[in-house]
């Protein structure tokens, strides 16, 4: 009995693994047509100044409205798109769409200061030779100044990056595009390495924010964040924190000197209209 139960358990595990593989396979195959049919859409999550809660910008986060599976988050399909190379045209679409959206907000809120748009770049896009020309092209066509765009690259994508890989990022940075190091603190990169990278923003990983909430008395993470903020500021980098879910976290991170924040406490990712109304209200 125990044996057959064990056997069933394995069969179930195998069946689940098979089902997942089939789904992955199916999703991978469906990606190109999905892009063509316009099944992807972008949600925007506001980035706010920790000081006064005013809107600093928004991060573009892609989703897939799949005809059978419903809305899928990027963790379900970005790795697949990265694997097949579809991330290049998909990433270009995200950039174009969100830059146009940012320009639209700016035109309607010219008094609200320069609204910024953050767009994620995956490693394969970094390696793609068209990155700089595509970006210049998209900005020009939308009429958005390069200084309003921030490209987010994960720390792990830049670990061990040689000059060839950094060159396009340097070119973009020289044009005024901000480069942010996303999920910072998870990649084990050498802090001294930061000097070499053309980045102007550190996005502190959500795990730091969460540890503020879980261990309010734990001074280790607090000390680490303090250290990162002081290092970042001494290198003239701004610090953004992600995953702020409570007012207490926001207060603590503000206290620690972080500049901007993003998280459910302020707003979940949502339709572009949401950013529009936040800008009208001038705060989150
Ligand atoms: P990320 O760039 O680090 O984006 C932040 C993620 O944290 C988003 O997940 C966001 O919805 C989530 N988040 C925001 N505030 C909170 C909070 O308070 N609590 C919690 N628990 N989560 C929060 P999402 O939208 O599922 O995106 C996951 C990742 O997918 C992103 O991580 C990014 O690496 C990638 N991604 C999203 N859009 C794109 C894209 O257009 N291109 C590429 N290459 N990657 C993308
Ligand atoms: Mg990001
Ligand atoms: Mg992030
Ligand atoms: Mg993250």
Short mmCIF file of C-alpha atoms and ligand atoms in Angstrom, two decimals:
data_model
loop_
_atom_site.label_atom_id
_atom_site.label_comp_id
_atom_site.label_asym_id
_atom_site.label_seq_id
_atom_site.Cartn_x
_atom_site.Cartn_y
_atom_site.Cartn_z
CA UNK A 1 0.00 0.00 0.00
CA UNK A 2 2.72 2.36 0.99
CA UNK A 3 4.57 1.34 -2.11
CA UNK A 4 1.67 2.03 -4.41
CA UNK A 5 1.01 5.34 -2.70
CA UNK A 6 4.67 6.19 -3.24
CA UNK A 7 4.37 5.11 -6.84
CA UNK A 8 1.34 7.32 -7.32
CA UNK A 9 3.12 10.21 -5.81
CA UNK A 10 5.97 9.81 -8.28
CA UNK A 11 3.55 9.40 -11.14
CA UNK A 12 1.80 12.56 -10.04
CA UNK A 13 5.09 14.43 -9.79
CA UNK A 14 6.10 13.16 -13.23
CA UNK A 15 2.74 14.08 -14.68
CA UNK A 16 3.02 17.56 -13.22
CA UNK A 17 6.52 17.98 -14.57
CA UNK A 18 5.33 16.78 -17.97
CA UNK A 19 2.37 19.15 -17.89
CA UNK A 20 4.67 22.03 -17.02
CA UNK A 21 7.07 21.11 -19.82
CA UNK A 22 4.17 20.86 -22.28
CA UNK A 23 2.88 24.25 -21.15
CA UNK A 24 6.33 25.78 -21.46
CA UNK A 25 6.72 24.29 -24.89
CA UNK A 26 3.27 25.51 -25.93
CA UNK A 27 3.88 29.00 -24.55
CA UNK A 28 7.26 29.20 -26.27
CA UNK A 29 5.72 28.25 -29.61
CA UNK A 30 2.86 30.70 -29.16
CA UNK A 31 5.08 33.71 -28.42
CA UNK A 32 5.71 34.98 -31.99
CA UNK A 33 2.02 34.88 -32.98
CA UNK A 34 1.08 36.46 -29.66
CA UNK A 35 3.34 39.41 -30.41
CA UNK A 36 1.85 39.68 -33.84
CA UNK A 37 -1.72 39.51 -32.56
CA UNK A 38 -1.10 42.08 -29.86
CA UNK A 39 -1.68 39.81 -26.87
CA UNK A 40 0.93 41.60 -24.76
CA UNK A 41 0.10 44.64 -22.69
CA UNK A 42 1.93 46.83 -20.24
CA UNK A 43 1.07 47.71 -16.67
CA UNK A 44 2.71 50.71 -15.05
CA UNK A 45 3.76 50.98 -11.44
CA UNK A 46 4.51 54.43 -10.04
CA UNK A 47 7.88 55.33 -8.57
CA UNK A 48 7.50 57.94 -5.87
CA UNK A 49 9.83 60.28 -4.01
CA UNK A 50 10.15 58.95 -0.47
CA UNK A 51 10.36 62.49 0.82
CA UNK A 52 6.95 63.78 -0.20
CA UNK A 53 5.19 60.92 -2.01
CA UNK A 54 5.15 62.79 -5.31
CA UNK A 55 5.29 60.75 -8.50
CA UNK A 56 8.78 60.45 -9.96
CA UNK A 57 7.95 58.11 -12.80
CA UNK A 58 6.67 54.66 -13.60
CA UNK A 59 8.09 51.25 -14.39
CA UNK A 60 6.72 49.41 -17.41
CA UNK A 61 5.90 45.76 -16.61
CA UNK A 62 4.82 43.52 -19.47
CA UNK A 63 1.98 40.96 -19.26
CA UNK A 64 0.58 38.44 -21.70
CA UNK A 65 -3.17 38.07 -22.10
CA UNK A 66 -3.16 34.47 -23.26
CA UNK A 67 -6.36 33.27 -24.94
CA UNK A 68 -6.45 30.03 -22.87
CA UNK A 69 -4.36 30.67 -19.77
CA UNK A 70 -5.52 34.19 -19.00
CA UNK A 71 -3.12 36.92 -17.91
CA UNK A 72 0.42 35.63 -17.45
CA UNK A 73 3.12 37.50 -15.53
CA UNK A 74 6.56 38.12 -17.02
CA UNK A 75 8.19 35.42 -14.92
CA UNK A 76 6.15 32.88 -16.93
CA UNK A 77 7.28 33.99 -20.39
CA UNK A 78 10.27 36.37 -20.31
CA UNK A 79 12.69 33.46 -19.70
CA UNK A 80 11.13 31.63 -22.66
CA UNK A 81 11.36 34.71 -24.87
CA UNK A 82 14.94 35.21 -23.76
CA UNK A 83 15.70 31.60 -24.66
CA UNK A 84 14.31 31.83 -28.20
CA UNK A 85 15.43 35.37 -28.95
CA UNK A 86 11.88 36.71 -29.19
CA UNK A 87 12.79 39.00 -26.31
CA UNK A 88 14.46 41.31 -28.84
CA UNK A 89 11.30 42.24 -30.80
CA UNK A 90 9.15 41.94 -27.65
CA UNK A 91 11.52 44.21 -25.72
CA UNK A 92 11.53 46.69 -28.58
CA UNK A 93 7.73 46.75 -28.52
CA UNK A 94 7.69 47.34 -24.74
CA UNK A 95 10.18 50.18 -25.14
CA UNK A 96 8.26 51.80 -27.98
CA UNK A 97 4.89 51.49 -26.29
CA UNK A 98 6.02 52.74 -22.88
CA UNK A 99 8.08 55.61 -24.29
CA UNK A 100 5.03 56.73 -26.27
CA UNK A 101 2.92 56.44 -23.13
CA UNK A 102 5.43 58.51 -21.15
CA UNK A 103 5.35 61.23 -23.78
CA UNK A 104 1.57 61.23 -23.64
CA UNK A 105 1.65 61.75 -19.85
CA UNK A 106 4.23 64.50 -20.21
CA UNK A 107 2.15 66.38 -22.75
CA UNK A 108 -0.81 66.36 -20.40
CA UNK A 109 1.14 67.23 -17.28
CA UNK A 110 3.83 69.59 -18.47
CA UNK A 111 3.60 71.48 -15.18
CA UNK A 112 4.16 68.30 -13.17
CA UNK A 113 7.87 68.17 -13.97
CA UNK A 114 9.58 65.63 -16.15
CA UNK A 115 7.91 62.28 -15.71
CA UNK A 116 10.27 59.37 -16.10
CA UNK A 117 9.71 55.95 -17.59
CA UNK A 118 11.63 52.85 -16.50
CA UNK A 119 11.93 49.93 -18.90
CA UNK A 120 13.51 46.54 -18.14
CA UNK A 121 16.18 45.18 -20.45
CA UNK A 122 17.06 41.52 -20.49
CA UNK A 123 20.59 40.21 -21.08
CA UNK A 124 19.97 39.26 -24.69
CA UNK A 125 18.83 42.80 -25.50
CA UNK A 126 22.12 44.06 -24.08
CA UNK A 127 23.99 41.84 -26.49
CA UNK A 128 21.86 42.86 -29.45
CA UNK A 129 23.72 45.23 -31.81
CA UNK A 130 20.59 47.32 -32.47
CA UNK A 131 20.08 48.42 -28.87
CA UNK A 132 21.47 51.95 -29.18
CA UNK A 133 20.00 52.75 -32.59
CA UNK A 134 16.61 51.26 -31.68
CA UNK A 135 16.49 53.29 -28.49
CA UNK A 136 17.49 56.53 -30.22
CA UNK A 137 14.91 55.83 -32.89
CA UNK A 138 12.09 55.15 -30.41
CA UNK A 139 12.89 58.30 -28.40
CA UNK A 140 13.02 60.47 -31.50
CA UNK A 141 9.80 59.17 -32.93
CA UNK A 142 7.96 59.68 -29.65
CA UNK A 143 9.60 63.05 -29.02
CA UNK A 144 10.77 62.05 -25.55
CA UNK A 145 14.04 63.46 -24.24
CA UNK A 146 16.62 60.75 -23.40
CA UNK A 147 16.82 62.01 -19.81
CA UNK A 148 13.26 60.83 -19.20
CA UNK A 149 14.15 57.21 -19.94
CA UNK A 150 15.68 54.82 -17.43
CA UNK A 151 16.74 51.38 -18.61
CA UNK A 152 16.85 48.74 -15.87
CA UNK A 153 19.47 46.03 -16.13
CA UNK A 154 19.90 43.40 -13.45
CA UNK A 155 23.06 43.28 -11.48
CA UNK A 156 23.57 39.66 -12.54
CA UNK A 157 23.43 40.59 -16.24
CA UNK A 158 26.39 42.89 -15.72
CA UNK A 159 28.54 40.64 -13.56
CA UNK A 160 31.83 40.18 -15.30
CA UNK A 161 30.66 42.41 -18.16
CA UNK A 162 33.53 43.38 -20.42
CA UNK A 163 33.94 46.68 -22.23
CA UNK A 164 32.20 45.37 -25.34
CA UNK A 165 29.04 44.71 -23.37
CA UNK A 166 29.25 48.00 -21.49
CA UNK A 167 29.87 50.10 -24.59
CA UNK A 168 26.24 50.43 -25.72
CA UNK A 169 25.18 51.24 -22.15
CA UNK A 170 27.90 53.89 -21.97
CA UNK A 171 26.70 55.39 -25.24
CA UNK A 172 23.14 55.52 -23.94
CA UNK A 173 24.30 57.01 -20.64
CA UNK A 174 26.25 59.69 -22.52
CA UNK A 175 23.05 60.61 -24.37
CA UNK A 176 21.41 61.17 -21.00
CA UNK A 177 19.54 57.88 -20.60
CA UNK A 178 19.66 56.66 -17.00
CA UNK A 179 20.81 53.12 -16.40
CA UNK A 180 19.55 51.44 -13.23
CA UNK A 181 21.02 48.35 -11.64
CA UNK A 182 17.91 46.29 -10.92
CA UNK A 183 17.55 43.79 -8.05
CA UNK A 184 20.69 45.24 -6.54
CA UNK A 185 22.19 43.31 -3.66
CA UNK A 186 21.34 39.85 -4.98
CA UNK A 187 24.10 39.47 -7.55
CA UNK A 188 27.13 39.27 -5.28
CA UNK A 189 28.91 41.81 -7.43
CA UNK A 190 31.96 43.56 -6.19
CA UNK A 191 30.90 46.95 -4.90
CA UNK A 192 34.11 48.49 -6.21
CA UNK A 193 32.93 47.33 -9.63
CA UNK A 194 30.19 49.94 -9.51
CA UNK A 195 32.66 52.62 -10.51
CA UNK A 196 33.20 50.88 -13.81
CA UNK A 197 29.51 50.64 -14.71
CA UNK A 198 27.65 53.46 -16.48
CA UNK A 199 24.81 53.34 -13.96
CA UNK A 200 23.13 56.25 -12.21
CA UNK A 201 20.52 54.43 -10.13
CA UNK A 202 20.63 51.44 -7.78
CA UNK A 203 17.35 49.58 -7.33
CA UNK A 204 17.65 47.82 -4.04
CA UNK A 205 16.16 44.35 -4.21
CA UNK A 206 12.83 43.62 -2.57
CA UNK A 207 14.47 41.17 -0.16
CA UNK A 208 16.01 44.10 1.74
CA UNK A 209 12.67 45.82 2.02
CA UNK A 210 11.05 42.62 3.25
CA UNK A 211 13.69 42.08 5.90
CA UNK A 212 12.85 45.54 7.27
CA UNK A 213 9.34 44.32 7.95
CA UNK A 214 10.20 40.83 9.20
CA UNK A 215 13.05 41.72 11.49
CA UNK A 216 12.59 45.31 12.55
CA UNK A 217 15.20 44.78 15.23
CA UNK A 218 17.65 43.05 12.95
CA UNK A 219 20.33 45.63 12.55
CA UNK A 220 22.37 43.69 9.97
CA UNK A 221 20.13 44.43 6.98
CA UNK A 222 19.60 47.96 8.24
CA UNK A 223 23.37 48.41 8.36
CA UNK A 224 23.77 46.94 4.88
CA UNK A 225 21.16 49.29 3.44
CA UNK A 226 22.78 52.20 5.26
CA UNK A 227 26.12 51.23 3.76
CA UNK A 228 24.73 50.82 0.26
CA UNK A 229 22.97 54.19 0.43
CA UNK A 230 26.07 56.00 1.61
CA UNK A 231 28.26 54.30 -1.01
CA UNK A 232 25.68 55.04 -3.73
CA UNK A 233 25.37 58.69 -2.76
CA UNK A 234 29.14 59.12 -2.60
CA UNK A 235 29.24 57.84 -6.20
CA UNK A 236 26.34 60.21 -7.11
CA UNK A 237 23.93 57.33 -7.65
CA UNK A 238 20.28 57.53 -6.64
CA UNK A 239 18.76 54.71 -4.61
CA UNK A 240 15.33 53.28 -5.38
CA UNK A 241 13.75 50.61 -3.21
CA UNK A 242 11.35 48.01 -4.56
CA UNK A 243 8.63 46.01 -2.88
CA UNK A 244 7.51 48.58 -0.31
CA UNK A 245 4.32 47.09 1.12
CA UNK A 246 3.84 48.97 4.40
CA UNK A 247 4.07 52.49 5.71
CA UNK A 248 6.55 51.29 8.32
CA UNK A 249 8.92 50.04 5.62
CA UNK A 250 8.57 53.31 3.73
CA UNK A 251 9.37 55.28 6.89
CA UNK A 252 12.38 53.16 7.73
CA UNK A 253 13.78 53.32 4.18
CA UNK A 254 13.21 57.08 4.08
CA UNK A 255 15.08 57.32 7.37
CA UNK A 256 17.93 55.34 5.84
CA UNK A 257 18.24 57.92 3.08
CA UNK A 258 16.74 56.07 0.11
CA UNK A 259 15.52 58.45 -2.60
CA UNK A 260 12.59 56.83 -4.39
CA UNK A 261 10.35 53.86 -3.81
CA UNK A 262 8.02 51.50 -5.55
CA UNK A 263 5.60 48.97 -4.09
CA UNK A 264 2.08 47.92 -3.27
CA UNK A 265 1.96 50.37 -0.37
CA UNK A 266 1.88 53.14 -2.98
CA UNK A 267 0.25 51.35 -5.89
CA UNK A 268 0.16 48.01 -7.64
CA UNK A 269 1.09 47.90 -11.31
CA UNK A 270 -1.95 49.00 -13.30
CA UNK A 271 -3.40 50.51 -16.43
CA UNK A 272 -1.89 53.74 -17.80
CA UNK A 273 -4.97 55.71 -16.66
CA UNK A 274 -3.95 55.12 -13.09
CA UNK A 275 -0.69 57.04 -13.55
CA UNK A 276 -2.67 59.76 -15.32
CA UNK A 277 -4.92 60.24 -12.28
CA UNK A 278 -2.00 60.09 -9.85
CA UNK A 279 -0.33 62.87 -11.81
CA UNK A 280 -3.53 64.89 -11.67
CA UNK A 281 -3.63 64.41 -7.91
CA UNK A 282 0.11 65.19 -7.78
CA UNK A 283 0.82 62.41 -5.26
CA UNK A 284 0.12 58.77 -4.54
P1 LIG B 1 11.48 43.78 -11.57
O1 LIG B 1 11.97 44.61 -12.70
O2 LIG B 1 12.34 43.69 -10.38
O3 LIG B 1 10.03 44.37 -11.25
C1 LIG B 1 9.49 44.44 -9.97
C2 LIG B 1 8.53 43.30 -9.71
O4 LIG B 1 8.06 43.40 -8.37
C3 LIG B 1 7.28 43.33 -10.57
O5 LIG B 1 6.87 41.97 -10.78
C4 LIG B 1 6.27 44.03 -9.67
O6 LIG B 1 4.92 43.76 -10.00
C5 LIG B 1 6.65 43.45 -8.33
N1 LIG B 1 6.25 44.31 -7.22
C6 LIG B 1 6.11 45.65 -7.20
N2 LIG B 1 5.80 46.10 -5.97
C7 LIG B 1 5.72 45.00 -5.17
C8 LIG B 1 5.42 44.82 -3.78
O7 LIG B 1 5.18 45.75 -3.02
N3 LIG B 1 5.45 43.55 -3.32
C9 LIG B 1 5.74 42.49 -4.12
N4 LIG B 1 5.72 41.27 -3.57
N5 LIG B 1 6.02 42.63 -5.46
C10 LIG B 1 6.02 43.87 -5.96
P2 LIG B 1 6.38 41.47 -12.21
O8 LIG B 1 5.55 42.51 -12.88
O9 LIG B 1 5.82 40.11 -12.03
O10 LIG B 1 7.74 41.38 -13.01
C11 LIG B 1 8.71 40.43 -12.65
C12 LIG B 1 9.99 40.66 -13.41
O11 LIG B 1 9.81 40.42 -14.81
C13 LIG B 1 10.51 42.08 -13.30
O12 LIG B 1 11.18 42.26 -12.08
C14 LIG B 1 11.45 42.12 -14.50
O13 LIG B 1 12.70 41.55 -14.19
C15 LIG B 1 10.73 41.22 -15.50
N6 LIG B 1 10.04 42.06 -16.50
C16 LIG B 1 8.85 42.69 -16.42
N7 LIG B 1 8.58 43.35 -17.56
C17 LIG B 1 9.64 43.14 -18.38
C18 LIG B 1 9.98 43.58 -19.72
O14 LIG B 1 9.26 44.33 -20.39
N8 LIG B 1 11.17 43.13 -20.22
C19 LIG B 1 12.01 42.33 -19.51
N9 LIG B 1 13.17 41.94 -20.08
N10 LIG B 1 11.74 41.93 -18.27
C20 LIG B 1 10.56 42.32 -17.70
MG1 LIG B 2 12.75 46.34 -13.00
MG1 LIG B 3 13.61 45.08 -9.67
MG1 LIG B 4 12.93 42.28 -8.76
#
